[in-house]
XYZ file of C-alpha atoms in Angstrom:
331
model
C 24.110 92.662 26.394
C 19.818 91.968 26.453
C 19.138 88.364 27.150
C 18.166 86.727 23.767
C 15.091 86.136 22.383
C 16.311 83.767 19.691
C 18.435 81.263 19.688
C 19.281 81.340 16.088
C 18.069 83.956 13.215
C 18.572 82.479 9.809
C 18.696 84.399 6.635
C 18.357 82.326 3.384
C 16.691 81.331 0.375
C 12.827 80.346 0.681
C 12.726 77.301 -1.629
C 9.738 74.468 -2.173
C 11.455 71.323 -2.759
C 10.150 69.232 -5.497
C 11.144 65.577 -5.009
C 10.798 62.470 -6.778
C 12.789 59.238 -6.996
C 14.377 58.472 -9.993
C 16.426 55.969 -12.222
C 20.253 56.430 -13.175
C 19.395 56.172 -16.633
C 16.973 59.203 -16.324
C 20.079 61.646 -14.511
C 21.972 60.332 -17.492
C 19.140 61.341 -20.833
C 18.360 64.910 -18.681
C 22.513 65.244 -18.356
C 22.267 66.586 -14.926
C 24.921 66.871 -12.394
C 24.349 64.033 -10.486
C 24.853 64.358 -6.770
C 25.052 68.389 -7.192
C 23.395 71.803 -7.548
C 22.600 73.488 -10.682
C 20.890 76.575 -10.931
C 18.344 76.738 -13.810
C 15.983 79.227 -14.938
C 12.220 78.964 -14.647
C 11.715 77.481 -18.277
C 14.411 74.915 -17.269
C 12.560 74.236 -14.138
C 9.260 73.679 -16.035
C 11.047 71.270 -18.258
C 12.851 68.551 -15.139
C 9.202 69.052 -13.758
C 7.258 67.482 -16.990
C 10.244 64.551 -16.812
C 9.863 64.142 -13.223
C 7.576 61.276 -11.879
C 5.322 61.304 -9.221
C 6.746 63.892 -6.333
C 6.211 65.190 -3.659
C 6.379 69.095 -2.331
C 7.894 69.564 0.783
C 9.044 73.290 2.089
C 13.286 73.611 2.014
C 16.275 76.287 1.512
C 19.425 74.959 3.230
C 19.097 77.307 6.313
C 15.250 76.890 6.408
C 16.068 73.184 6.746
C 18.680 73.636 9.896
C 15.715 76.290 11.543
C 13.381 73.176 11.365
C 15.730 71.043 13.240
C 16.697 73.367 15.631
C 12.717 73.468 16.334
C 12.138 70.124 16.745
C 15.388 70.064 19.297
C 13.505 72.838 21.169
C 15.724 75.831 20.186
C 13.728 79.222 18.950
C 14.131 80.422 15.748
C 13.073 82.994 13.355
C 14.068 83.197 9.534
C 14.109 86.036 7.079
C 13.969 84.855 3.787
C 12.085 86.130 0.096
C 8.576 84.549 -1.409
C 6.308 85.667 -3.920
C 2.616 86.128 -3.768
C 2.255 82.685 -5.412
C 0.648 79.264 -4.439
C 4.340 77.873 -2.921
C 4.807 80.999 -1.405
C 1.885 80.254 0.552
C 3.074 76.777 1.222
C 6.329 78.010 1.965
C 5.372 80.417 4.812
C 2.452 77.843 6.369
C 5.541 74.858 6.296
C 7.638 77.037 8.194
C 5.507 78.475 10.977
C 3.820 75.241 11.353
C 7.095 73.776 12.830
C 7.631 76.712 15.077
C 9.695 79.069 13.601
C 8.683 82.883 13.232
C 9.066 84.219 9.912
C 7.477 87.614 8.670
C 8.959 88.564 5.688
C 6.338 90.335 3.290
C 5.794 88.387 0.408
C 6.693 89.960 -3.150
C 4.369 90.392 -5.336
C 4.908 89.889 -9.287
C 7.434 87.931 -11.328
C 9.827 86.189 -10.975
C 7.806 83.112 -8.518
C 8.915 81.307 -5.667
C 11.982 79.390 -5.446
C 12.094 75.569 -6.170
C 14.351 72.891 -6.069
C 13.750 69.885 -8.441
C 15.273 66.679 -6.684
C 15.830 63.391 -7.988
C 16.922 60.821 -6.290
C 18.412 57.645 -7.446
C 18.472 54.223 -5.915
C 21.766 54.976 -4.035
C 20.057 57.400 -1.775
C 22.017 60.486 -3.978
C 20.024 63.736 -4.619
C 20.575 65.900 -7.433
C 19.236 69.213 -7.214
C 18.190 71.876 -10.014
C 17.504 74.801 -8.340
C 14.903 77.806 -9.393
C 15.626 80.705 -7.279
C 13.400 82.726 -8.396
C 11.642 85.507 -5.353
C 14.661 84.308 -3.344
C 16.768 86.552 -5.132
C 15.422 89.511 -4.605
C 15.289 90.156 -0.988
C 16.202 93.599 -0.111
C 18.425 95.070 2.754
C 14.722 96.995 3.516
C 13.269 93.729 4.388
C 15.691 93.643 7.371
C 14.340 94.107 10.967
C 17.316 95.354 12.991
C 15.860 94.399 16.265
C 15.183 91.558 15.343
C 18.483 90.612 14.565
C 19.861 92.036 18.074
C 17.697 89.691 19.047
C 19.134 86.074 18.429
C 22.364 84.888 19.753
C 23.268 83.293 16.427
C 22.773 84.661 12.924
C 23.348 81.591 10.525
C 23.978 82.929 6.852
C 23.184 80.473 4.043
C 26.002 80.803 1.502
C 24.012 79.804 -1.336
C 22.250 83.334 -0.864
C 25.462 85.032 -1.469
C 25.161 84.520 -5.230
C 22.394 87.237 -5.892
C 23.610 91.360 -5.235
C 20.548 92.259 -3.275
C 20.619 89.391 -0.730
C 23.962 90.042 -0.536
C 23.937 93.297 0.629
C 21.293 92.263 3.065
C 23.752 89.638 4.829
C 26.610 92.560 5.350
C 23.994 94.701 6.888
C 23.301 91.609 8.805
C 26.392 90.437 9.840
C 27.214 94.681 10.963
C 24.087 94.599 13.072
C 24.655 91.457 14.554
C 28.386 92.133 15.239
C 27.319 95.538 16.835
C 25.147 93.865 19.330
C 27.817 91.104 20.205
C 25.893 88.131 18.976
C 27.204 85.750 17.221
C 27.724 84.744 13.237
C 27.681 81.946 11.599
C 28.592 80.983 8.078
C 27.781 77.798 5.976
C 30.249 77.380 3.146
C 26.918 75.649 1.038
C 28.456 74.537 -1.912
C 32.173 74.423 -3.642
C 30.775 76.037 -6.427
C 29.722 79.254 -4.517
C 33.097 79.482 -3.139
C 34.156 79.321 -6.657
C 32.325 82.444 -7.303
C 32.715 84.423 -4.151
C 35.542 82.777 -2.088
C 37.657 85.971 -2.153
C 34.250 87.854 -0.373
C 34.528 84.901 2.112
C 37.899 84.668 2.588
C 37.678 88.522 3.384
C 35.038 87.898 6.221
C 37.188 85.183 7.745
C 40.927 86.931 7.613
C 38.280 90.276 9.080
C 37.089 87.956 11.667
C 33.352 88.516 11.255
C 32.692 85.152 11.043
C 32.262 83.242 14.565
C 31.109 79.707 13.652
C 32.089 78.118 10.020
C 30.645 75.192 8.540
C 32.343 73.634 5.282
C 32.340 69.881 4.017
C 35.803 68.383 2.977
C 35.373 70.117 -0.936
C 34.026 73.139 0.495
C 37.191 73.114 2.778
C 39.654 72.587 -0.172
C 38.350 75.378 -2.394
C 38.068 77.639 0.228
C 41.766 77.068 1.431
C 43.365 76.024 -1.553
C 44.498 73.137 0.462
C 43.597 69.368 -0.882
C 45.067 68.013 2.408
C 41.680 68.184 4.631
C 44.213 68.682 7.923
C 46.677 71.304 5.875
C 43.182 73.442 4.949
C 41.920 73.294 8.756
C 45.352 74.345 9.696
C 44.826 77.544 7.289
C 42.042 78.507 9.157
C 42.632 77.699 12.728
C 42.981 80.968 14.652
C 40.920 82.783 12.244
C 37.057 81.281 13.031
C 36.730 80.677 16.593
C 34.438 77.814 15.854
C 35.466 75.564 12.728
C 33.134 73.029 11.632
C 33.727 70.452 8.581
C 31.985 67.493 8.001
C 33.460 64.408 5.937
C 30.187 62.137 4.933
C 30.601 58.922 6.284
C 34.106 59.658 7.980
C 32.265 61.885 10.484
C 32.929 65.474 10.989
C 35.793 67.635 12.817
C 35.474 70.839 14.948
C 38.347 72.761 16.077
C 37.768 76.227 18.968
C 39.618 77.422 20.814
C 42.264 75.313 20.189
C 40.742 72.225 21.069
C 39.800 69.474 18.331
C 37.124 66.610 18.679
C 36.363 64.275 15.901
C 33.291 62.133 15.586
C 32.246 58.967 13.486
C 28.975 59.405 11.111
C 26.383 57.484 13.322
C 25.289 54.348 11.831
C 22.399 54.374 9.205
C 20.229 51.014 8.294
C 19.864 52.543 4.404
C 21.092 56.356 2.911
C 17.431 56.680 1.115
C 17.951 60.259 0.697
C 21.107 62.914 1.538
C 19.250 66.031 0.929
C 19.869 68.195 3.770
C 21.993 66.006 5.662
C 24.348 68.685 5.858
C 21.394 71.364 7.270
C 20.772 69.083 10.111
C 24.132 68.403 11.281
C 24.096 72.195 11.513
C 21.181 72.075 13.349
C 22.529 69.473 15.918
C 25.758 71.276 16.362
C 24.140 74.862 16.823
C 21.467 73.201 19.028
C 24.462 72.155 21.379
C 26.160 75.457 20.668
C 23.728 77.666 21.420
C 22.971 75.648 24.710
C 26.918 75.545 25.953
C 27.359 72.163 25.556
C 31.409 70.463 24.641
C 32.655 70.287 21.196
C 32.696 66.551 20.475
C 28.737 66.758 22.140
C 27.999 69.318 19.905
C 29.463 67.089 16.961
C 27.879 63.978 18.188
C 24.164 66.198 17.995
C 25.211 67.327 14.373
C 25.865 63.344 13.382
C 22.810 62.323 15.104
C 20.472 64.565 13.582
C 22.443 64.115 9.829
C 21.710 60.358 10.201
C 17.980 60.733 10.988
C 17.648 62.613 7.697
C 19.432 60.728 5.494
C 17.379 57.579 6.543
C 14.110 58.875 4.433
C 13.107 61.353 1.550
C 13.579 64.949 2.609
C 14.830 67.518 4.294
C 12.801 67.730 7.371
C 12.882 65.380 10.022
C 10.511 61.975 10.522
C 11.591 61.557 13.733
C 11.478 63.206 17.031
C 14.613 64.160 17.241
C 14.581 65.724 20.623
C 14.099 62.174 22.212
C 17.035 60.494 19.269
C 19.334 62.931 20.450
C 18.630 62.456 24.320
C 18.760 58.358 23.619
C 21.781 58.801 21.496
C 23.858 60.840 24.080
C 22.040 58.629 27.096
């Protein structure tokens, strides 16, 4: 096998995020899902943005979020992922590269725009998120750079991409070429309500064993298993992933491989201001650590680390330099 390039390769959805804080009462007249994800269409979008308040625009997409992490920990990353020729397009693609991560996927030109997440947060440091998906949706299989895939140890699917048929297709091919070239793949669960829609496709990939590394949160865990105990629905998947990752909030997270278990507590946070993309950067800890050998539980501990850093502000991307909080945090 070549010597990698990459450490990771990320394929997911190219999303602005839209953020602005908010009061209960305003979750309550919109009647939004507080605390989840809703996909809405681009008049619906238009609509949350004329209620929002001030915000602020800040490049995200789950696995865009864990690249940027994995950046500032000093990993390399590339990221393949769809905009349009639009104005957050543009701000998409200058975000991403200005943190250090390649990405060189042609912008589409035409309808539907770029992807955007509306985010309002409430005083309790919860984020609910109305997601546009717009360009996203539409990235092709063609758009796919073979070599470049060879070329990272780790591809990192985001399972919110799942949802739309041509991205879909794109992250077989991806996972074939990958598996071909004996890297690595790894899966993130995203949300219980894509399992709901495509757990059997998932469950396939796991009982096939084409995924290497699987992140879930407790939910994610229970509708993927069918198992409400959180220890019965690791237990159903044990043997199956080689790497099993699932995080629990502020009871920590759990990893089980190769037939070893660590558990860490959530690392201490002054004020939650903001959980968007907590879950991305625990990723980006633990696949940091992963892709550089390190232990289970150290791997965890990175995840946690990272998490807690992001969850201390508003946003997705990190305020801190997390290569030194990590390297304090571990001593």
């Amino acid at each position: 096998m070549t010597e990698a390039r990459y450490d990771v390769i990320a394929i997911g959805n190219a999303i602005v995020d839209v953020m602005s804080p908010c009061s209960e009462e305003l979750i309550d007249e919109l009647d939004l899902n507080k605390g989840g994800m809703t996909l809405v269409d681009e008049d619906g979008a238009g609509r949350l943005y004329d209620a929002m308040g001030p915000a602020k625009e800040i490049s995200g997409g789950s696995a865009a979020n864990t690249l940027a992490g994995m950046s500032a920990l000093g990993a390399q990353c590339a990221f393949i992922g769809q905009v349009a020729k639009d104005q957050l397009g543009d701000v998409f693609s200058h975000d991403i590269r200005a943190v250090g991560i390649d990405f060189d996927t042609p912008a589409r030109e035409g309808h539907p725009s770029t992807a955007r997440c509306l985010i309002f947060v409430t005083p309790d440091g919860e984020r609910t998120m109305n997601t546009f998906l717009g360009a996203s949706q539409f990235l092709p299989p063609a758009a796919l750079d073979d070599e470049l895939i060879k070329s990272a140890s780790i591809l990192y699917l985001e399972g919110y991409l799942w949802d739309p048929e041509e991205p879909r297709s794109a992250m077989r091919r991806a996972i074939e070429v990958a598996r071909s070239a004996g890297r690595k793949v790894a899966f993130t669960a995203s949300e219980s309500f894509v399992i709901d829609r495509h757990g059997d496709d998932f469950r396939a990939l796991i009982e096939e064993g084409k995924i290497d590394i699987l992140f879930v949160n407790e939910n994610e865990l229970a509708s993927l298993t069918g198992e409400q105990d959180f220890d019965t629905g690791l237990a159903a998947l044990e043997g199956k992933v080689p790497v099993i990752v699932a995080t629990r909030s502020a009871k920590g997270a759990v990893g089980i491989a190769g037939g070893m278990r660590a558990e860490v507590a959530a690392e201490p946070v002054k004020q939650v201001v903001d959980t968007t993309g907590a879950g991305d950067l625990f990723a980006a800890g633990f696949l940091t650590g992963h892709a550089r050998g390190e232990d289970l539980e150290t791997c965890l501990r990175m995840g946690s680390i990272c998490a807690a850093e992001i969850i201390s502000h508003y946003g997705a991307r990190s305020e801190a330099d997390l290569k030194a909080l990590v390297a304090e945090k571990l001593g």
